[in-house]
Amino acid sequence: MNKPLTRIQAMNSSAILEAALEVFAAHGFRGATLDQIAEVAGLSKPNLLYYFPSKEAVHEALLAQLLKTWLDPLRAMDPLGDPKPEIMGYVARKLELARDFPRESRLFANEILQGAPRLRAVIEGDLKTLVDEKAAVLTRWMDEGRIAKMPPVHLLFSIWALTQHYADFDVQVRAVLGEGHDPFTEAGDFLDLLFDKLLTP
């Protein structure tokens, strides 16, 4: 069993991951270097290597942290709750994540676009298991007539696409909307309307 990190170790590890997020967001995985990450973190490269033995290890730690954050709202969808508010609450939480963690969203999107070389096992394992579990809940709600019938996994795909788009394509969204618009407020209003209509039996 690994020993718990000391306060200094926890601070340094957190600084490295924050610096790595900045560097990967700016340069992509291939363009990022450990030297750049160490410089942004305010640490020496040997000190960085004490915590993470390679660039791949830093990247994998970031992705694992991100995936947990991204999936927590789906895990929180209550099978015993009222279906429509549960689903629309999930949509709202996903949009909030896109607003509050845009760099993380783009990091995940870039990993997927590259074929998920560092996340494939998680996607095919834990993620698929969670999606299958929630799809079964959605199917039960549909069979009970509590929400409209539709392919449950594609419903989840649509939620991911319609929320993370606002982070991954932020520049495009803001350019097309023009000045004086708050993309996330407007998106929230639109998604409420859309899913209210979509889910009504």
PDB file of C-alpha atoms in Angstrom:
ATOM      1  CA  MET A   1       0.000   0.000   0.000  1.00  0.00           C
ATOM      2  CA  ASN A   2       1.325   3.448  -0.925  1.00  0.00           C
ATOM      3  CA  LYS A   3       2.048   5.825   1.938  1.00  0.00           C
ATOM      4  CA  PRO A   4      -0.174   8.929   2.124  1.00  0.00           C
ATOM      5  CA  LEU A   5       1.438  12.009   0.615  1.00  0.00           C
ATOM      6  CA  THR A   6       2.806  14.618   2.974  1.00  0.00           C
ATOM      7  CA  ARG A   7       1.398  18.138   2.700  1.00  0.00           C
ATOM      8  CA  ILE A   8       4.400  19.271   0.635  1.00  0.00           C
ATOM      9  CA  GLN A   9       4.184  16.216  -1.607  1.00  0.00           C
ATOM     10  CA  ALA A  10       0.473  16.772  -2.160  1.00  0.00           C
ATOM     11  CA  MET A  11       1.102  20.446  -2.992  1.00  0.00           C
ATOM     12  CA  ASN A  12       3.884  19.578  -5.455  1.00  0.00           C
ATOM     13  CA  SER A  13       1.862  16.836  -7.102  1.00  0.00           C
ATOM     14  CA  SER A  14      -1.088  19.197  -7.496  1.00  0.00           C
ATOM     15  CA  ALA A  15       1.197  21.925  -8.907  1.00  0.00           C
ATOM     16  CA  ILE A  16       2.619  19.486 -11.440  1.00  0.00           C
ATOM     17  CA  LEU A  17      -0.823  18.382 -12.623  1.00  0.00           C
ATOM     18  CA  GLU A  18      -2.036  21.985 -12.912  1.00  0.00           C
ATOM     19  CA  ALA A  19       1.100  22.929 -14.857  1.00  0.00           C
ATOM     20  CA  ALA A  20       0.714  19.873 -17.070  1.00  0.00           C
ATOM     21  CA  LEU A  21      -2.880  20.812 -17.842  1.00  0.00           C
ATOM     22  CA  GLU A  22      -1.713  24.256 -18.958  1.00  0.00           C
ATOM     23  CA  VAL A  23       1.135  22.863 -21.073  1.00  0.00           C
ATOM     24  CA  PHE A  24      -0.895  20.044 -22.657  1.00  0.00           C
ATOM     25  CA  ALA A  25      -3.728  22.476 -23.400  1.00  0.00           C
ATOM     26  CA  ALA A  26      -1.300  24.841 -25.130  1.00  0.00           C
ATOM     27  CA  HIS A  27       0.912  22.344 -26.978  1.00  0.00           C
ATOM     28  CA  GLY A  28      -0.941  19.031 -27.121  1.00  0.00           C
ATOM     29  CA  PHE A  29       0.517  15.767 -25.872  1.00  0.00           C
ATOM     30  CA  ARG A  30       3.150  15.485 -28.597  1.00  0.00           C
ATOM     31  CA  GLY A  31       4.303  19.094 -28.310  1.00  0.00           C
ATOM     32  CA  ALA A  32       4.482  19.160 -24.515  1.00  0.00           C
ATOM     33  CA  THR A  33       7.738  18.383 -22.689  1.00  0.00           C
ATOM     34  CA  LEU A  34       8.635  17.580 -19.103  1.00  0.00           C
ATOM     35  CA  ASP A  35      10.929  20.622 -19.091  1.00  0.00           C
ATOM     36  CA  GLN A  36       7.974  22.875 -19.926  1.00  0.00           C
ATOM     37  CA  ILE A  37       5.805  21.269 -17.239  1.00  0.00           C
ATOM     38  CA  ALA A  38       8.552  21.573 -14.614  1.00  0.00           C
ATOM     39  CA  GLU A  39       9.116  25.233 -15.482  1.00  0.00           C
ATOM     40  CA  VAL A  40       5.420  26.119 -15.226  1.00  0.00           C
ATOM     41  CA  ALA A  41       5.157  24.169 -11.958  1.00  0.00           C
ATOM     42  CA  GLY A  42       8.160  26.023 -10.530  1.00  0.00           C
ATOM     43  CA  LEU A  43      10.049  22.779  -9.910  1.00  0.00           C
ATOM     44  CA  SER A  44      13.229  21.234 -11.230  1.00  0.00           C
ATOM     45  CA  LYS A  45      12.872  18.415 -13.754  1.00  0.00           C
ATOM     46  CA  PRO A  46      14.453  15.888 -11.306  1.00  0.00           C
ATOM     47  CA  ASN A  47      11.923  16.968  -8.696  1.00  0.00           C
ATOM     48  CA  LEU A  48       9.086  16.450 -11.158  1.00  0.00           C
ATOM     49  CA  LEU A  49      10.436  12.994 -12.013  1.00  0.00           C
ATOM     50  CA  TYR A  50      10.281  12.075  -8.325  1.00  0.00           C
ATOM     51  CA  TYR A  51       6.482  12.314  -8.594  1.00  0.00           C
ATOM     52  CA  PHE A  52       5.920  11.193 -12.175  1.00  0.00           C
ATOM     53  CA  PRO A  53       8.471   9.048 -14.053  1.00  0.00           C
ATOM     54  CA  SER A  54       7.462  10.216 -17.547  1.00  0.00           C
ATOM     55  CA  LYS A  55       5.337  12.601 -19.575  1.00  0.00           C
ATOM     56  CA  GLU A  56       2.961   9.695 -20.201  1.00  0.00           C
ATOM     57  CA  ALA A  57       2.540   9.177 -16.453  1.00  0.00           C
ATOM     58  CA  VAL A  58       1.650  12.847 -15.921  1.00  0.00           C
ATOM     59  CA  HIS A  59      -0.822  12.726 -18.802  1.00  0.00           C
ATOM     60  CA  GLU A  60      -2.439   9.525 -17.552  1.00  0.00           C
ATOM     61  CA  ALA A  61      -2.807  10.981 -14.040  1.00  0.00           C
ATOM     62  CA  LEU A  62      -4.499  14.076 -15.489  1.00  0.00           C
ATOM     63  CA  LEU A  63      -6.858  11.986 -17.605  1.00  0.00           C
ATOM     64  CA  ALA A  64      -7.760   9.728 -14.683  1.00  0.00           C
ATOM     65  CA  GLN A  65      -8.534  12.765 -12.519  1.00  0.00           C
ATOM     66  CA  LEU A  66     -10.574  14.302 -15.330  1.00  0.00           C
ATOM     67  CA  LEU A  67     -12.533  11.148 -16.050  1.00  0.00           C
ATOM     68  CA  LYS A  68     -13.560  10.836 -12.407  1.00  0.00           C
ATOM     69  CA  THR A  69     -14.760  14.458 -12.394  1.00  0.00           C
ATOM     70  CA  TRP A  70     -16.576  13.953 -15.695  1.00  0.00           C
ATOM     71  CA  LEU A  71     -18.342  10.762 -14.621  1.00  0.00           C
ATOM     72  CA  ASP A  72     -19.375  11.757 -11.089  1.00  0.00           C
ATOM     73  CA  PRO A  73     -22.580  13.488 -12.295  1.00  0.00           C
ATOM     74  CA  LEU A  74     -23.595  10.358 -14.233  1.00  0.00           C
ATOM     75  CA  ARG A  75     -22.920   8.192 -11.181  1.00  0.00           C
ATOM     76  CA  ALA A  76     -25.102  10.596  -9.174  1.00  0.00           C
ATOM     77  CA  MET A  77     -28.156  10.007 -11.379  1.00  0.00           C
ATOM     78  CA  ASP A  78     -30.523   8.377  -8.874  1.00  0.00           C
ATOM     79  CA  PRO A  79     -32.367   5.257 -10.140  1.00  0.00           C
ATOM     80  CA  LEU A  80     -35.030   5.897  -7.499  1.00  0.00           C
ATOM     81  CA  GLY A  81     -35.466   9.562  -8.392  1.00  0.00           C
ATOM     82  CA  ASP A  82     -37.981  11.338 -10.604  1.00  0.00           C
ATOM     83  CA  PRO A  83     -36.703  10.571 -14.130  1.00  0.00           C
ATOM     84  CA  LYS A  84     -37.128  13.903 -15.845  1.00  0.00           C
ATOM     85  CA  PRO A  85     -35.512  16.039 -13.098  1.00  0.00           C
ATOM     86  CA  GLU A  86     -32.731  13.457 -12.731  1.00  0.00           C
ATOM     87  CA  ILE A  87     -31.864  13.592 -16.429  1.00  0.00           C
ATOM     88  CA  MET A  88     -32.207  17.356 -16.728  1.00  0.00           C
ATOM     89  CA  GLY A  89     -30.123  17.774 -13.586  1.00  0.00           C
ATOM     90  CA  TYR A  90     -27.450  15.640 -15.235  1.00  0.00           C
ATOM     91  CA  VAL A  91     -27.560  17.870 -18.321  1.00  0.00           C
ATOM     92  CA  ALA A  92     -27.158  20.972 -16.134  1.00  0.00           C
ATOM     93  CA  ARG A  93     -24.207  19.479 -14.239  1.00  0.00           C
ATOM     94  CA  LYS A  94     -22.494  18.468 -17.485  1.00  0.00           C
ATOM     95  CA  LEU A  95     -22.897  21.998 -18.838  1.00  0.00           C
ATOM     96  CA  GLU A  96     -21.457  23.409 -15.613  1.00  0.00           C
ATOM     97  CA  LEU A  97     -18.417  21.129 -15.992  1.00  0.00           C
ATOM     98  CA  ALA A  98     -17.931  22.349 -19.560  1.00  0.00           C
ATOM     99  CA  ARG A  99     -18.091  25.945 -18.308  1.00  0.00           C
ATOM    100  CA  ASP A 100     -15.828  25.462 -15.303  1.00  0.00           C
ATOM    101  CA  PHE A 101     -13.282  23.005 -16.763  1.00  0.00           C
ATOM    102  CA  PRO A 102     -12.846  23.853 -20.466  1.00  0.00           C
ATOM    103  CA  ARG A 103      -9.142  22.891 -20.608  1.00  0.00           C
ATOM    104  CA  GLU A 104      -9.911  19.502 -19.101  1.00  0.00           C
ATOM    105  CA  SER A 105     -12.709  18.950 -21.620  1.00  0.00           C
ATOM    106  CA  ARG A 106     -10.395  19.740 -24.523  1.00  0.00           C
ATOM    107  CA  LEU A 107      -7.677  17.493 -23.077  1.00  0.00           C
ATOM    108  CA  PHE A 108     -10.147  14.596 -22.988  1.00  0.00           C
ATOM    109  CA  ALA A 109     -11.403  15.390 -26.504  1.00  0.00           C
ATOM    110  CA  ASN A 110      -7.838  15.396 -27.857  1.00  0.00           C
ATOM    111  CA  GLU A 111      -7.167  12.011 -26.249  1.00  0.00           C
ATOM    112  CA  ILE A 112     -10.265  10.561 -27.919  1.00  0.00           C
ATOM    113  CA  LEU A 113      -9.387  12.103 -31.297  1.00  0.00           C
ATOM    114  CA  GLN A 114      -6.000  10.381 -31.104  1.00  0.00           C
ATOM    115  CA  GLY A 115      -7.710   7.009 -30.661  1.00  0.00           C
ATOM    116  CA  ALA A 116      -7.655   7.015 -26.827  1.00  0.00           C
ATOM    117  CA  PRO A 117      -4.219   5.343 -26.569  1.00  0.00           C
ATOM    118  CA  ARG A 118      -3.997   6.058 -22.838  1.00  0.00           C
ATOM    119  CA  LEU A 119      -7.684   5.709 -21.961  1.00  0.00           C
ATOM    120  CA  ARG A 120      -8.953   2.821 -24.075  1.00  0.00           C
ATOM    121  CA  ALA A 121      -8.911   0.300 -21.212  1.00  0.00           C
ATOM    122  CA  VAL A 122     -10.900   2.658 -18.979  1.00  0.00           C
ATOM    123  CA  ILE A 123     -13.384   3.480 -21.740  1.00  0.00           C
ATOM    124  CA  GLU A 124     -13.937  -0.172 -22.582  1.00  0.00           C
ATOM    125  CA  GLY A 125     -14.064  -1.122 -18.888  1.00  0.00           C
ATOM    126  CA  ASP A 126     -15.293   1.252 -16.177  1.00  0.00           C
ATOM    127  CA  LEU A 127     -16.949   3.764 -18.522  1.00  0.00           C
ATOM    128  CA  LYS A 128     -18.847   1.141 -20.513  1.00  0.00           C
ATOM    129  CA  THR A 129     -19.972  -0.570 -17.298  1.00  0.00           C
ATOM    130  CA  LEU A 130     -21.314   2.723 -15.922  1.00  0.00           C
ATOM    131  CA  VAL A 131     -23.067   3.598 -19.196  1.00  0.00           C
ATOM    132  CA  ASP A 132     -24.643   0.121 -19.390  1.00  0.00           C
ATOM    133  CA  GLU A 133     -25.873   0.508 -15.805  1.00  0.00           C
ATOM    134  CA  LYS A 134     -27.438   3.919 -16.438  1.00  0.00           C
ATOM    135  CA  ALA A 135     -28.847   2.816 -19.800  1.00  0.00           C
ATOM    136  CA  ALA A 136     -30.705   0.060 -17.948  1.00  0.00           C
ATOM    137  CA  VAL A 137     -32.160   2.677 -15.578  1.00  0.00           C
ATOM    138  CA  LEU A 138     -33.225   4.869 -18.514  1.00  0.00           C
ATOM    139  CA  THR A 139     -34.791   1.865 -20.260  1.00  0.00           C
ATOM    140  CA  ARG A 140     -36.786   1.003 -17.136  1.00  0.00           C
ATOM    141  CA  TRP A 141     -38.055   4.583 -16.890  1.00  0.00           C
ATOM    142  CA  MET A 142     -39.066   4.421 -20.561  1.00  0.00           C
ATOM    143  CA  ASP A 143     -40.820   1.063 -20.128  1.00  0.00           C
ATOM    144  CA  GLU A 144     -42.719   2.530 -17.176  1.00  0.00           C
ATOM    145  CA  GLY A 145     -43.917   5.378 -19.411  1.00  0.00           C
ATOM    146  CA  ARG A 146     -42.211   8.016 -17.264  1.00  0.00           C
ATOM    147  CA  ILE A 147     -40.088   9.409 -20.131  1.00  0.00           C
ATOM    148  CA  ALA A 148     -40.331   9.086 -23.903  1.00  0.00           C
ATOM    149  CA  LYS A 149     -38.875   5.979 -25.526  1.00  0.00           C
ATOM    150  CA  MET A 150     -35.568   6.404 -27.360  1.00  0.00           C
ATOM    151  CA  PRO A 151     -32.196   4.605 -27.560  1.00  0.00           C
ATOM    152  CA  PRO A 152     -30.818   5.203 -24.045  1.00  0.00           C
ATOM    153  CA  VAL A 153     -27.109   5.158 -24.891  1.00  0.00           C
ATOM    154  CA  HIS A 154     -27.661   7.649 -27.700  1.00  0.00           C
ATOM    155  CA  LEU A 155     -29.524   9.859 -25.255  1.00  0.00           C
ATOM    156  CA  LEU A 156     -26.358   9.920 -23.135  1.00  0.00           C
ATOM    157  CA  PHE A 157     -24.218  10.573 -26.229  1.00  0.00           C
ATOM    158  CA  SER A 158     -26.444  13.544 -27.107  1.00  0.00           C
ATOM    159  CA  ILE A 159     -26.042  14.984 -23.600  1.00  0.00           C
ATOM    160  CA  TRP A 160     -22.260  14.689 -23.831  1.00  0.00           C
ATOM    161  CA  ALA A 161     -22.198  16.266 -27.286  1.00  0.00           C
ATOM    162  CA  LEU A 162     -24.581  19.107 -26.493  1.00  0.00           C
ATOM    163  CA  THR A 163     -22.757  20.150 -23.324  1.00  0.00           C
ATOM    164  CA  GLN A 164     -19.071  19.584 -24.042  1.00  0.00           C
ATOM    165  CA  HIS A 165     -19.404  21.330 -27.408  1.00  0.00           C
ATOM    166  CA  TYR A 166     -19.488  24.645 -25.542  1.00  0.00           C
ATOM    167  CA  ALA A 167     -16.045  23.955 -24.057  1.00  0.00           C
ATOM    168  CA  ASP A 168     -14.391  22.174 -26.965  1.00  0.00           C
ATOM    169  CA  PHE A 169     -15.570  24.722 -29.572  1.00  0.00           C
ATOM    170  CA  ASP A 170     -15.654  27.787 -27.330  1.00  0.00           C
ATOM    171  CA  VAL A 171     -13.964  30.087 -29.865  1.00  0.00           C
ATOM    172  CA  GLN A 172     -16.410  29.126 -32.603  1.00  0.00           C
ATOM    173  CA  VAL A 173     -19.441  29.447 -30.315  1.00  0.00           C
ATOM    174  CA  ARG A 174     -18.453  32.923 -29.124  1.00  0.00           C
ATOM    175  CA  ALA A 175     -17.544  34.102 -32.625  1.00  0.00           C
ATOM    176  CA  VAL A 176     -20.881  33.007 -34.081  1.00  0.00           C
ATOM    177  CA  LEU A 177     -22.967  34.371 -31.197  1.00  0.00           C
ATOM    178  CA  GLY A 178     -21.136  37.704 -31.223  1.00  0.00           C
ATOM    179  CA  GLU A 179     -20.676  40.183 -28.406  1.00  0.00           C
ATOM    180  CA  GLY A 180     -23.167  40.525 -25.594  1.00  0.00           C
ATOM    181  CA  HIS A 181     -23.981  36.836 -25.311  1.00  0.00           C
ATOM    182  CA  ASP A 182     -23.276  34.427 -22.469  1.00  0.00           C
ATOM    183  CA  PRO A 183     -22.979  31.050 -24.237  1.00  0.00           C
ATOM    184  CA  PHE A 184     -23.484  28.952 -21.120  1.00  0.00           C
ATOM    185  CA  THR A 185     -26.539  30.824 -19.833  1.00  0.00           C
ATOM    186  CA  GLU A 186     -28.140  30.670 -23.267  1.00  0.00           C
ATOM    187  CA  ALA A 187     -27.162  27.016 -23.655  1.00  0.00           C
ATOM    188  CA  GLY A 188     -28.716  26.205 -20.285  1.00  0.00           C
ATOM    189  CA  ASP A 189     -32.022  27.797 -21.280  1.00  0.00           C
ATOM    190  CA  PHE A 190     -32.014  26.033 -24.649  1.00  0.00           C
ATOM    191  CA  LEU A 191     -31.116  22.613 -23.235  1.00  0.00           C
ATOM    192  CA  ASP A 192     -33.846  22.907 -20.606  1.00  0.00           C
ATOM    193  CA  LEU A 193     -36.353  23.538 -23.391  1.00  0.00           C
ATOM    194  CA  LEU A 194     -34.939  20.825 -25.639  1.00  0.00           C
ATOM    195  CA  PHE A 195     -34.803  18.034 -23.082  1.00  0.00           C
ATOM    196  CA  ASP A 196     -38.142  18.971 -21.548  1.00  0.00           C
ATOM    197  CA  LYS A 197     -39.751  18.374 -24.955  1.00  0.00           C
ATOM    198  CA  LEU A 198     -37.573  15.369 -25.800  1.00  0.00           C
ATOM    199  CA  LEU A 199     -38.235  13.476 -22.577  1.00  0.00           C
ATOM    200  CA  THR A 200     -41.986  14.099 -22.338  1.00  0.00           C
ATOM    201  CA  PRO A 201     -43.855  10.859 -23.167  1.00  0.00           C
TER     202      PRO A 201
END
